[in-house]
Short mmCIF file of C-alpha atoms in Angstrom, two decimals:
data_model
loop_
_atom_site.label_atom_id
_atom_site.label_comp_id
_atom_site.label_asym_id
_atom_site.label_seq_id
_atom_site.Cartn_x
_atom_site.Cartn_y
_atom_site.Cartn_z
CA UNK A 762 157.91 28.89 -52.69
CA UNK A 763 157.51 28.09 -56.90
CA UNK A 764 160.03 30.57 -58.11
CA UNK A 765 156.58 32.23 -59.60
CA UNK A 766 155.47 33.33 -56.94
CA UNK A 767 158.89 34.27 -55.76
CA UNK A 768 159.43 36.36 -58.88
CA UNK A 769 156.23 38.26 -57.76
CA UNK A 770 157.04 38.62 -54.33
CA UNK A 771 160.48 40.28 -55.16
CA UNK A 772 159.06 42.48 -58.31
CA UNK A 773 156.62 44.09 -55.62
CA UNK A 774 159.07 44.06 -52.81
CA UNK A 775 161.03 46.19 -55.37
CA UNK A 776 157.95 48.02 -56.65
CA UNK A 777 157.06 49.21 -52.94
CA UNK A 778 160.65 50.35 -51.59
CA UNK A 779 161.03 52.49 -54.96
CA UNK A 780 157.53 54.15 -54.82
CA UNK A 781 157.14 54.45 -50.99
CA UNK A 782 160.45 55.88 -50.83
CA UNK A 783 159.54 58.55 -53.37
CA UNK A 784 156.59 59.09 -51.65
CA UNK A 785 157.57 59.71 -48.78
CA UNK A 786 160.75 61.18 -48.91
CA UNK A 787 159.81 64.64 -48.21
CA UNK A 788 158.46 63.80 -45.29
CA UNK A 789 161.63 61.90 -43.92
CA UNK A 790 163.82 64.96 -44.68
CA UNK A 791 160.97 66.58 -43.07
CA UNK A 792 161.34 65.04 -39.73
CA UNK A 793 165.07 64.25 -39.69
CA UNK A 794 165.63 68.53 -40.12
CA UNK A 795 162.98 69.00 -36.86
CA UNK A 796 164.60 66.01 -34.77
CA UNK A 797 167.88 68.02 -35.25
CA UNK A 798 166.26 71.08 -34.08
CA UNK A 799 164.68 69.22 -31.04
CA UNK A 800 167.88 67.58 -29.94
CA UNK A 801 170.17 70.76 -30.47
CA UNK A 802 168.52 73.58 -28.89
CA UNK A 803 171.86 75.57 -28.83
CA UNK A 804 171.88 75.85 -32.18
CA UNK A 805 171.53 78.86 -34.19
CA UNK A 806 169.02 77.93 -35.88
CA UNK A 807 167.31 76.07 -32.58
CA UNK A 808 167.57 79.38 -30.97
CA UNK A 809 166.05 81.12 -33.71
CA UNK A 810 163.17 78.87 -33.96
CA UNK A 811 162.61 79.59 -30.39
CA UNK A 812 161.56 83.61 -30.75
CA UNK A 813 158.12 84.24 -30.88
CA UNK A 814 155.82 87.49 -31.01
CA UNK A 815 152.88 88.43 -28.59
CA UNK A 816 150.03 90.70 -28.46
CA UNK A 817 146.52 90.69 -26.49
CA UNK A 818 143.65 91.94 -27.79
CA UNK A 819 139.92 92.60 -26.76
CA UNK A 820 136.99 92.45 -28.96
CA UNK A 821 133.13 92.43 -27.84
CA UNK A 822 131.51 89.68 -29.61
CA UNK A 823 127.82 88.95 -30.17
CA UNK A 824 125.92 86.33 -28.03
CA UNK A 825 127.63 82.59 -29.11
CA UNK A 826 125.55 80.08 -31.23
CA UNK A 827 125.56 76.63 -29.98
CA UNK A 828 124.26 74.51 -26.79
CA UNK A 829 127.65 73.18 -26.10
CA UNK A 830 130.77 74.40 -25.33
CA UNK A 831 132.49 73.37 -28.27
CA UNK A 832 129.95 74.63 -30.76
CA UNK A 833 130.05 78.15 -28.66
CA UNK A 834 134.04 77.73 -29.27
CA UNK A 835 133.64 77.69 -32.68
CA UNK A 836 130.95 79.91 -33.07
CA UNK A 837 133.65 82.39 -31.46
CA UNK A 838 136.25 81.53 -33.19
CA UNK A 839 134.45 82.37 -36.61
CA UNK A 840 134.13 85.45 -34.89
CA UNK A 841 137.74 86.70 -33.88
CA UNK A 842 139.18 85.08 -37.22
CA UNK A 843 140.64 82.00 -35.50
CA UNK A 844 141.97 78.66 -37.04
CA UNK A 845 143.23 75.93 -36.04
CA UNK A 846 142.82 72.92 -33.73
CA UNK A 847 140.81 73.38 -29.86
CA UNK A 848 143.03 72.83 -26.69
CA UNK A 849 140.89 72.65 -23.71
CA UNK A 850 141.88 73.71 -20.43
CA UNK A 851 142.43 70.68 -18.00
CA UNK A 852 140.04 72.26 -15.50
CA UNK A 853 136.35 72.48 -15.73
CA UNK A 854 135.05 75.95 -17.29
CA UNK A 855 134.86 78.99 -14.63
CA UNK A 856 131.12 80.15 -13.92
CA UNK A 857 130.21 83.10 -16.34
CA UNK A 858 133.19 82.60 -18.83
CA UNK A 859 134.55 80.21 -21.91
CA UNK A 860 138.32 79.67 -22.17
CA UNK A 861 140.15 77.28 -24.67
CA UNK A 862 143.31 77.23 -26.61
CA UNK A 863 143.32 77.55 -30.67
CA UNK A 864 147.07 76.01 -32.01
CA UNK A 865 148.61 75.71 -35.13
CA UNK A 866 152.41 75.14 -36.08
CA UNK A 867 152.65 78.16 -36.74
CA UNK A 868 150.70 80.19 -34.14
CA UNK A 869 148.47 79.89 -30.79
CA UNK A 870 145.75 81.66 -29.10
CA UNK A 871 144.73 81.88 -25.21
CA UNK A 872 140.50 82.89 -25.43
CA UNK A 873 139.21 84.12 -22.38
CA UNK A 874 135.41 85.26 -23.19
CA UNK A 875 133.32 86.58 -19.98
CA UNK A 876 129.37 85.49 -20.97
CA UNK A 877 127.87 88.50 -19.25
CA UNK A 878 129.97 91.17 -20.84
CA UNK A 879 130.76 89.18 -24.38
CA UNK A 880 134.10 90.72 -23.79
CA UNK A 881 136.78 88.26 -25.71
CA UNK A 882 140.77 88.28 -24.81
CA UNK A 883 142.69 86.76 -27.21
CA UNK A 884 146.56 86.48 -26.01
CA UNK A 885 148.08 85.64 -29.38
CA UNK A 886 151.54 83.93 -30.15
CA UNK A 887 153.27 84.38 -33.09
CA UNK A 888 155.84 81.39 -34.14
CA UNK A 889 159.06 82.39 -36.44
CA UNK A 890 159.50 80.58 -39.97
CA UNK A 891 162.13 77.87 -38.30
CA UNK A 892 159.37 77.49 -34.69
CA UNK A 893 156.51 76.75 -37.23
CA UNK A 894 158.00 74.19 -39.23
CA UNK A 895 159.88 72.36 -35.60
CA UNK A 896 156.42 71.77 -34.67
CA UNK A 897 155.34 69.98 -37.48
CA UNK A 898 157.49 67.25 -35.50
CA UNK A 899 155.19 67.08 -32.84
CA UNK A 900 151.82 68.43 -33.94
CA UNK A 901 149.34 65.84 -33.67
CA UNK A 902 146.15 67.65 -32.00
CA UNK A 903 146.59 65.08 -28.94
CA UNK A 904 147.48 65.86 -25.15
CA UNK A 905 149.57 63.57 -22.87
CA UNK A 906 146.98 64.51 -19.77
CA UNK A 907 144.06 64.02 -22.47
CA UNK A 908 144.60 60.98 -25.05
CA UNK A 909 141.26 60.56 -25.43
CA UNK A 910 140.40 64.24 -26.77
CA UNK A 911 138.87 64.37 -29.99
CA UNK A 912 140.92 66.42 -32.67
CA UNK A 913 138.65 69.45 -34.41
CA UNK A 914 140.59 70.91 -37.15
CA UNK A 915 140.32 68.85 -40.51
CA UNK A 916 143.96 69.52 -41.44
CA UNK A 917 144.94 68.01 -38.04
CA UNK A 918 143.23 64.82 -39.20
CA UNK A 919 145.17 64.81 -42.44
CA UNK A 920 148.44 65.18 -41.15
CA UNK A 921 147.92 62.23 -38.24
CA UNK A 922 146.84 60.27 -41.22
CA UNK A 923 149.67 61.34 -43.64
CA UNK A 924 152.15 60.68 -40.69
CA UNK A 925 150.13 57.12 -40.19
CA UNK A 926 150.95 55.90 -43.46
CA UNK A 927 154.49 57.25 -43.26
CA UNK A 928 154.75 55.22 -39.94
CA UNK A 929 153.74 51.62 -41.90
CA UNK A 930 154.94 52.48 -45.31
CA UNK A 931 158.59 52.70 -43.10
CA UNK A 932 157.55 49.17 -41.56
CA UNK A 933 156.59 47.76 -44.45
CA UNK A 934 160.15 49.05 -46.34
CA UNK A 935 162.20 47.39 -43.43
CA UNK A 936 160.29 44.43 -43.25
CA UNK A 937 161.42 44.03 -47.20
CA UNK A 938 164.73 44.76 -46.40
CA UNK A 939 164.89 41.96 -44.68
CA UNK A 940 163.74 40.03 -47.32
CA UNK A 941 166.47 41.29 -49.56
CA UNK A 942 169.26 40.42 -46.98
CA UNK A 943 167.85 37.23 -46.67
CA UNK A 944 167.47 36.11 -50.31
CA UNK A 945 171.29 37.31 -50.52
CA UNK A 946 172.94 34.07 -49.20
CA UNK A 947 176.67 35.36 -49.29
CA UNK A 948 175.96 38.46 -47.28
CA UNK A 949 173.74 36.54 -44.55
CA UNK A 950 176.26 36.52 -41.95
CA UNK A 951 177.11 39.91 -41.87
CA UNK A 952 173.34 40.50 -42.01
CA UNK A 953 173.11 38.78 -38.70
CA UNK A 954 175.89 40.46 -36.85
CA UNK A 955 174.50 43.85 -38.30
CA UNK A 956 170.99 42.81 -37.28
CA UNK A 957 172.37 41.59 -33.85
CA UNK A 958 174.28 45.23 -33.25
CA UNK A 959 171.23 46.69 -33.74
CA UNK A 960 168.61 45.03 -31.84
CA UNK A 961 171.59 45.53 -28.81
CA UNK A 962 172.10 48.87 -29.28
CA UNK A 963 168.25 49.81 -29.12
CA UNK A 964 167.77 47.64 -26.00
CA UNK A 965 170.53 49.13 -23.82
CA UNK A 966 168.61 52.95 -25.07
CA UNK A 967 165.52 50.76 -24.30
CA UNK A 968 166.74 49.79 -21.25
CA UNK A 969 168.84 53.11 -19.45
CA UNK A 970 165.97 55.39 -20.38
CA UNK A 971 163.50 53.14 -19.12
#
């Protein structure tokens, strides 16, 4: 490679581990905090993310708007206040009734509306401070039993996307990491046996969990 076009290569390799990393920092912190939550659910704080408040409530609501059953959904949940992203139930919809989840990091809602009455039970769930901000690890609007769900809260969207680019500005940062190791000829060889511990260590994980 001319030493150019080498020059450029390295100024933006530079460039994009400074900025990226300033970008993006928050979010790191973000996630390594929650991960230690996740993994450590003895401790004090763990435990105190884990309390929650609930209360049920009934409201009669006016006849839903909407031929479908996700515009009646949100037709009702303009009604009884609600926001956040739509969790269907993994069943089809019981004769004479709509039920569906609302969820948010920091709260959740079972709605059970009978059609003939316009009765609406909302069993809410209140997160603490510390359960809220755990979920952000997590929260992506998506279901194991249901990957191809569509997500219906906008702020859903943006966080998947945020936590997209987070995902290949971190590939892109190692990838020029490895650039720098390898333009350092002295430290090469430790760079291998580093690299080598590594890729060891993640297949024997990769392998006993599997």
């Amino acid at each position: 490679m001319p030493s150019s076009a080498r020059a450029r290569v390295e100024l933006w390799n530079r460039r994009l581990h400074f900025y990226l990393g300033l970008l993006f920092l928050f979010f790191i912190w973000l996630f390594a905090v929650t991960g230690l939550l996740l993994n450590h659910g003895t401790w004090t704080m763990a435990q105190a993310a884990n309390q929650r408040q609930e209360t049920r409530a009934e409201r009669t609501v006016r006849p839903l708007v909407g031929t479908t059953d996700l515009e009646r959904a949100r037709d009702l949940m303009g009604q009884l206040g609600l926001v956040g992203e739509i969790d269907w139930p993994s069943t089809p919809q019981p004769a004479g009734r709509l039920e569906f989840n609302v969820s948010r990091p920091n709260d959740s809602s079972r709605v059970r509306l009978d059609l003939a009455q316009q009765v609406a039970t909302v069993q809410h769930f209140e997160s603490s401070r510390l359960g809220a901000f755990r979920t952000f690890h997590t929260f992506s609007g998506s279901r194991v039993n249901a990957p191809s769900s569509q997500r219906e809260w906008v702020l859903t969207s943006v966080w998947v996307f945020a936590m997209d680019a987070l995902a290949v500005s971190l590939i892109v940062m190692v990838l020029g990491s490895y650039y720098m190791w390898f333009r350092l000829k002295p430290k090469r060889r430790l760079g291998l046996v580093v690299l080598a511990g590594g890729v060891l260590s993640c297949g024997a994980f990769l392998g006993g969990l599997l």
